[in-house]
XYZ file of C-alpha atoms in Angstrom:
389
model
C -30.523 68.691 25.632
C -32.083 71.373 23.606
C -28.494 72.504 22.369
C -27.536 69.345 21.631
C -30.148 68.157 19.349
C -30.214 71.354 17.348
C -26.178 71.089 16.790
C -27.173 67.064 15.654
C -29.548 67.973 13.573
C -28.235 70.848 11.494
C -25.997 68.535 9.215
C -28.425 68.299 6.296
C -27.496 66.563 2.997
C -28.636 66.850 -0.648
C -30.668 63.684 -2.058
C -28.261 62.041 -4.941
C -28.597 63.713 -8.191
C -28.343 63.021 -11.878
C -24.863 64.063 -13.719
C -23.183 62.953 -16.520
C -19.612 61.422 -16.619
C -16.736 62.855 -18.720
C -17.141 61.799 -22.363
C -14.934 59.886 -23.173
C -12.914 60.584 -26.502
C -13.298 58.070 -29.653
C -9.816 55.322 -29.176
C -7.532 56.132 -32.925
C -6.110 52.927 -34.133
C -3.363 53.147 -36.718
C -2.472 50.130 -39.414
C -0.485 50.521 -42.371
C -2.391 49.483 -45.602
C -1.380 46.952 -48.592
C -0.551 49.542 -50.639
C 1.984 51.012 -47.895
C 0.053 53.829 -46.721
C -0.431 54.617 -43.293
C -3.995 54.975 -41.894
C -6.003 55.867 -38.888
C -9.072 54.298 -38.185
C -11.628 55.925 -35.384
C -13.545 53.073 -32.909
C -16.711 54.216 -31.833
C -17.813 53.604 -28.246
C -19.679 50.832 -27.430
C -23.783 51.728 -27.121
C -23.544 50.761 -23.572
C -20.864 53.191 -22.412
C -23.145 55.946 -24.030
C -26.164 54.765 -21.691
C -23.435 54.241 -18.135
C -23.280 58.385 -19.040
C -26.645 58.868 -18.464
C -27.361 57.324 -14.632
C -26.824 58.274 -11.704
C -23.939 59.355 -9.982
C -24.723 57.974 -6.563
C -20.892 56.965 -6.027
C -17.910 56.658 -7.850
C -17.767 55.412 -10.985
C -14.439 54.220 -13.089
C -13.586 53.676 -16.619
C -10.781 52.182 -18.151
C -9.347 50.509 -21.099
C -8.501 46.285 -21.050
C -5.425 45.019 -23.001
C -8.389 45.360 -26.840
C -8.955 48.737 -25.784
C -12.684 48.115 -24.914
C -13.813 50.851 -22.266
C -14.963 48.700 -19.099
C -17.391 50.110 -16.517
C -17.414 49.841 -12.815
C -20.047 47.927 -10.748
C -22.937 50.131 -9.832
C -22.053 51.739 -6.107
C -23.891 51.793 -3.050
C -27.018 54.027 -3.899
C -27.138 52.170 -6.943
C -26.884 48.686 -4.983
C -29.106 49.153 -2.268
C -32.088 51.764 -2.933
C -34.594 50.715 -0.480
C -31.752 50.941 1.929
C -31.233 54.371 1.148
C -34.920 55.611 0.502
C -35.155 54.705 4.223
C -32.408 57.057 5.146
C -34.658 59.644 3.593
C -37.372 58.671 6.058
C -35.910 58.325 9.156
C -33.686 61.951 8.259
C -37.527 62.938 7.467
C -39.114 61.651 10.581
C -35.912 63.086 12.813
C -36.366 67.030 11.435
C -40.030 66.407 12.039
C -39.557 65.526 15.785
C -37.316 69.152 16.702
C -39.818 70.758 14.629
C -42.431 69.782 16.249
C -40.876 70.004 19.711
C -39.697 73.869 19.524
C -43.201 74.397 17.473
C -44.758 73.409 20.873
C -42.964 75.350 23.052
C -43.523 78.308 21.171
C -47.260 77.718 21.597
C -46.997 77.429 24.941
C -46.724 81.430 25.306
C -46.921 83.022 21.936
C -50.330 81.427 20.319
C -50.313 83.043 16.700
C -50.858 80.382 15.076
C -50.964 82.274 11.601
C -47.793 84.826 12.431
C -45.868 81.304 13.070
C -46.731 80.179 10.144
C -45.387 83.172 8.143
C -42.491 83.111 10.491
C -41.294 79.180 9.161
C -42.223 80.118 5.185
C -40.111 83.199 5.783
C -37.066 81.385 7.558
C -37.476 78.873 4.729
C -37.140 81.497 1.551
C -34.332 83.057 2.969
C -32.404 80.070 3.608
C -33.467 78.906 -0.362
C -31.679 82.407 -1.283
C -28.754 81.979 -0.226
C -28.097 78.643 -0.795
C -28.930 79.660 -4.457
C -26.581 82.657 -4.291
C -23.590 80.065 -3.366
C -24.911 77.808 -5.823
C -25.843 74.655 -3.656
C -27.425 73.893 -5.639
C -27.619 76.068 -8.469
C -31.193 77.593 -9.377
C -33.142 75.730 -12.087
C -34.652 78.197 -14.163
C -38.413 78.370 -13.972
C -40.951 79.008 -16.848
C -44.625 80.104 -16.998
C -46.040 76.484 -17.794
C -43.899 75.111 -14.543
C -45.183 78.271 -12.476
C -48.555 77.110 -13.386
C -48.150 74.158 -11.747
C -46.371 75.190 -8.836
C -48.977 77.430 -7.829
C -51.699 75.042 -6.997
C -48.868 73.188 -5.000
C -47.768 75.769 -2.860
C -51.688 77.058 -2.421
C -52.091 73.998 -0.910
C -49.019 73.991 1.288
C -50.020 77.395 2.458
C -53.061 76.373 3.123
C -52.399 72.985 4.958
C -49.508 74.849 7.304
C -51.669 77.541 8.129
C -54.338 75.103 9.696
C -52.413 72.366 11.069
C -50.784 75.431 13.116
C -54.288 76.763 14.149
C -54.754 72.725 15.139
C -51.988 72.765 17.113
C -53.248 76.195 18.796
C -56.131 75.432 19.268
C -55.869 71.532 20.697
C -53.386 68.958 21.889
C -50.770 68.027 19.647
C -52.183 64.162 20.058
C -55.417 65.197 18.640
C -54.039 66.901 15.745
C -52.193 63.468 14.784
C -55.342 61.222 15.847
C -57.275 63.281 13.171
C -54.068 63.373 10.312
C -53.763 60.274 10.863
C -56.352 59.480 8.152
C -54.046 61.518 5.115
C -53.399 58.167 3.611
C -56.970 57.295 2.835
C -57.684 60.561 1.716
C -54.457 59.904 -0.792
C -55.458 56.707 -1.806
C -59.600 58.115 -2.558
C -57.357 60.909 -4.956
C -55.023 58.458 -6.189
C -57.839 56.371 -7.251
C -60.730 58.876 -8.148
C -58.839 62.090 -9.244
C -55.366 60.382 -10.925
C -57.418 56.950 -12.104
C -55.212 54.616 -10.417
C -56.732 51.519 -9.072
C -56.383 50.898 -5.664
C -57.032 46.862 -4.755
C -59.224 46.561 -1.692
C -56.101 44.305 0.027
C -54.072 47.777 0.380
C -57.289 49.502 1.132
C -57.183 46.972 3.818
C -54.012 47.215 4.822
C -54.604 51.017 5.872
C -56.629 50.280 8.428
C -54.605 48.766 11.682
C -51.970 52.158 10.791
C -54.452 54.668 11.544
C -56.353 52.066 13.946
C -52.787 52.038 14.979
C -51.598 55.705 15.769
C -55.290 56.900 17.173
C -54.861 54.634 20.243
C -51.646 55.671 20.493
C -52.238 59.192 20.537
C -55.341 58.783 22.521
C -53.926 59.009 26.117
C -54.548 63.321 26.337
C -57.460 63.304 24.136
C -58.921 66.967 23.571
C -61.880 67.996 21.558
C -62.371 71.298 19.868
C -64.297 71.911 16.719
C -61.739 74.385 15.350
C -59.073 72.238 15.672
C -60.920 68.987 13.931
C -61.841 71.495 11.424
C -58.402 72.826 10.737
C -56.872 69.111 10.523
C -59.131 68.106 8.400
C -59.148 70.645 6.038
C -54.850 70.105 6.517
C -55.253 66.595 5.298
C -57.346 67.432 1.851
C -54.491 70.003 1.123
C -51.561 67.840 1.454
C -53.119 65.417 -0.405
C -53.616 67.855 -3.698
C -49.990 69.003 -2.720
C -48.806 65.262 -3.259
C -50.679 65.209 -5.944
C -49.453 68.298 -7.726
C -46.052 68.244 -6.890
C -45.191 64.482 -8.432
C -46.715 66.145 -11.516
C -44.368 68.826 -11.474
C -41.093 66.767 -10.495
C -41.077 65.758 -14.240
C -39.331 69.000 -15.463
C -37.382 70.175 -12.060
C -35.347 68.831 -8.962
C -37.490 68.470 -6.107
C -35.174 70.616 -4.036
C -35.896 73.537 -6.498
C -39.525 72.718 -6.555
C -39.747 73.121 -2.742
C -37.325 76.189 -2.409
C -39.975 78.094 -5.420
C -43.469 75.911 -3.693
C -41.957 78.007 -0.290
C -41.682 81.415 -1.781
C -45.265 81.499 -3.378
C -46.370 80.100 -0.446
C -45.070 82.891 2.179
C -46.613 85.446 -0.586
C -50.230 83.550 -0.036
C -49.797 83.423 3.829
C -48.978 86.735 4.593
C -52.166 88.884 3.859
C -54.369 86.223 6.550
C -52.028 86.567 9.168
C -52.403 90.170 8.764
C -55.406 90.474 8.446
C -56.453 88.638 11.649
C -53.560 88.624 13.855
C -51.526 91.861 12.961
C -53.949 94.297 15.370
C -53.796 91.849 18.360
C -49.743 91.376 17.633
C -48.839 94.966 17.767
C -51.314 95.940 20.402
C -49.810 93.258 23.361
C -48.947 90.017 21.313
C -45.274 90.481 21.275
C -45.342 92.237 24.327
C -46.391 89.423 26.051
C -43.718 86.935 24.804
C -40.857 89.289 25.495
C -41.624 89.295 28.648
C -42.263 86.079 29.591
C -38.910 84.757 27.962
C -36.806 87.729 26.620
C -36.423 89.135 23.226
C -33.023 87.001 22.538
C -35.222 83.581 23.152
C -38.598 84.576 21.223
C -35.918 85.883 18.372
C -34.229 82.564 18.595
C -37.072 79.814 18.600
C -38.805 81.686 16.083
C -35.521 81.115 13.437
C -35.338 78.071 14.728
C -38.584 76.295 14.383
C -38.707 78.223 10.776
C -35.409 76.175 10.142
C -36.413 73.002 11.120
C -40.321 73.148 9.471
C -38.010 74.115 5.712
C -36.049 71.273 6.286
C -38.307 68.313 7.008
C -40.624 69.454 4.832
C -37.562 70.127 2.041
C -36.898 66.401 2.543
C -40.379 65.153 2.748
C -40.737 66.331 -0.855
C -37.223 64.564 -1.633
C -38.826 61.312 -0.285
C -41.915 61.475 -2.643
C -39.757 61.714 -5.440
C -38.767 58.276 -4.591
C -41.863 56.933 -4.032
C -45.871 56.916 -4.705
C -47.969 59.359 -3.623
C -49.857 56.967 -1.510
C -46.523 55.108 0.164
C -45.501 58.620 0.807
C -48.976 59.144 3.233
C -48.620 56.131 4.777
C -44.535 56.926 5.547
C -46.157 60.494 6.839
C -48.804 58.545 8.742
C -45.644 56.241 10.488
C -43.740 59.223 11.570
C -46.458 60.460 13.742
C -45.594 57.512 15.714
C -42.138 58.415 15.711
C -42.659 61.737 17.104
C -44.581 60.347 19.668
C -41.850 57.554 20.473
C -39.327 60.828 20.449
C -41.230 63.040 22.313
C -41.341 59.783 25.491
C -36.951 59.905 25.336
C -37.218 64.312 25.028
C -39.429 64.928 27.864
C -39.662 62.033 29.651
C -43.484 60.897 29.607
C -43.859 57.469 30.630
C -45.091 55.089 28.169
C -48.147 53.212 28.756
C -49.530 49.833 27.296
C -52.403 51.781 25.891
C -49.513 53.721 23.475
C -47.238 51.192 23.084
C -49.640 48.528 21.991
C -50.985 51.415 19.380
C -47.573 51.962 18.286
C -46.864 48.476 17.639
C -50.150 47.768 15.719
C -49.211 50.771 13.295
C -45.934 49.202 12.728
C -47.750 45.918 11.883
C -50.010 47.453 9.458
C -46.787 49.297 7.811
C -45.355 46.513 7.412
C -48.246 44.308 5.719
C -48.578 46.915 3.255
C -45.326 47.173 2.259
C -45.402 43.278 1.700
C -48.383 43.892 -0.250
C -47.297 46.700 -2.251
C -44.202 45.546 -3.512
C -46.198 41.811 -3.606
C -48.686 43.726 -6.393
C -45.556 45.257 -8.200
C -43.678 42.794 -8.597
C -46.581 41.109 -9.918
C -47.545 43.891 -12.563
C -43.676 44.324 -13.526
C -43.748 40.274 -14.587
C -47.066 41.551 -16.637
C -45.674 43.851 -18.496
C -41.892 41.287 -19.097
C -44.001 38.992 -20.937
């Protein structure tokens, strides 16, 4: 089952990028002047076509001339017609990759409880992946300047801190407990959006978040355990993730999300190495590696570390690609629903029975997301109408 899931999930696609359509040359029209001379007049392209050249190339676009010589533009492609459906695909892919990561990560911690070192491996594999892709030009590496670097350093530090503390929590307590605490992330995002970014969050949106968090908490309480290290680490991860989403949204002004995530991963790796060496280095060299190899073998140990790092990078890249399409608060709500998705897939993969409590919690969470979506859509429509007036 694991090999099939890995081979299925290894295919990864890139989000649509902006590009320019081929430039169309001005049309030359020949005519005879009254005095007998043959003159040539250049007909310039209309302004509408110039605007189309800067539109997203999500699908093939064709141009042609009708009988009058005027330019015609093909209708918008699939990505332009169904943006909500495309965003849904982004969310699903993000969820699926995260499920694979959680499964592999949990298996590693069953025989190798070194969260700082595992966090470094996650980032290291992702950085190597980014460097290989840059080498072959998929995507082409975007240049970075000092101003953008100043924006990305706080993002990377939040990414590193949030990732390490999440892994510390996973290693200290049950995964269900960590997901329960991290279900509070939308409230942190809403508070940050209102009190830091100055965005007004209506009371109706605040209330719509309650059933989402309550539902996920109910669904996660079946095997609830408590540990202060796990609790505090999960709360720190919530705060770090909130600030990461806010800072990375600002950085997206000058660079696409795929390149941004690559630079963030490189900086986060540099930040994560010193604590791993100080806190876990001596123990790893003394008996950590030897014990893991004795339990599962060298080949499986290396393979598990590689694949968990790969899927960590892929799911985080897709998370940032998704954040590029939505607001931070919507991204946070999607992140909460992802936890229900993880629970559901774990039931299918590990054959766990779906309890009544888990089913009720999942239903409440999904209903909460639906309520939030309806309220959010209505408020955005009211804003558009107000601007139009």
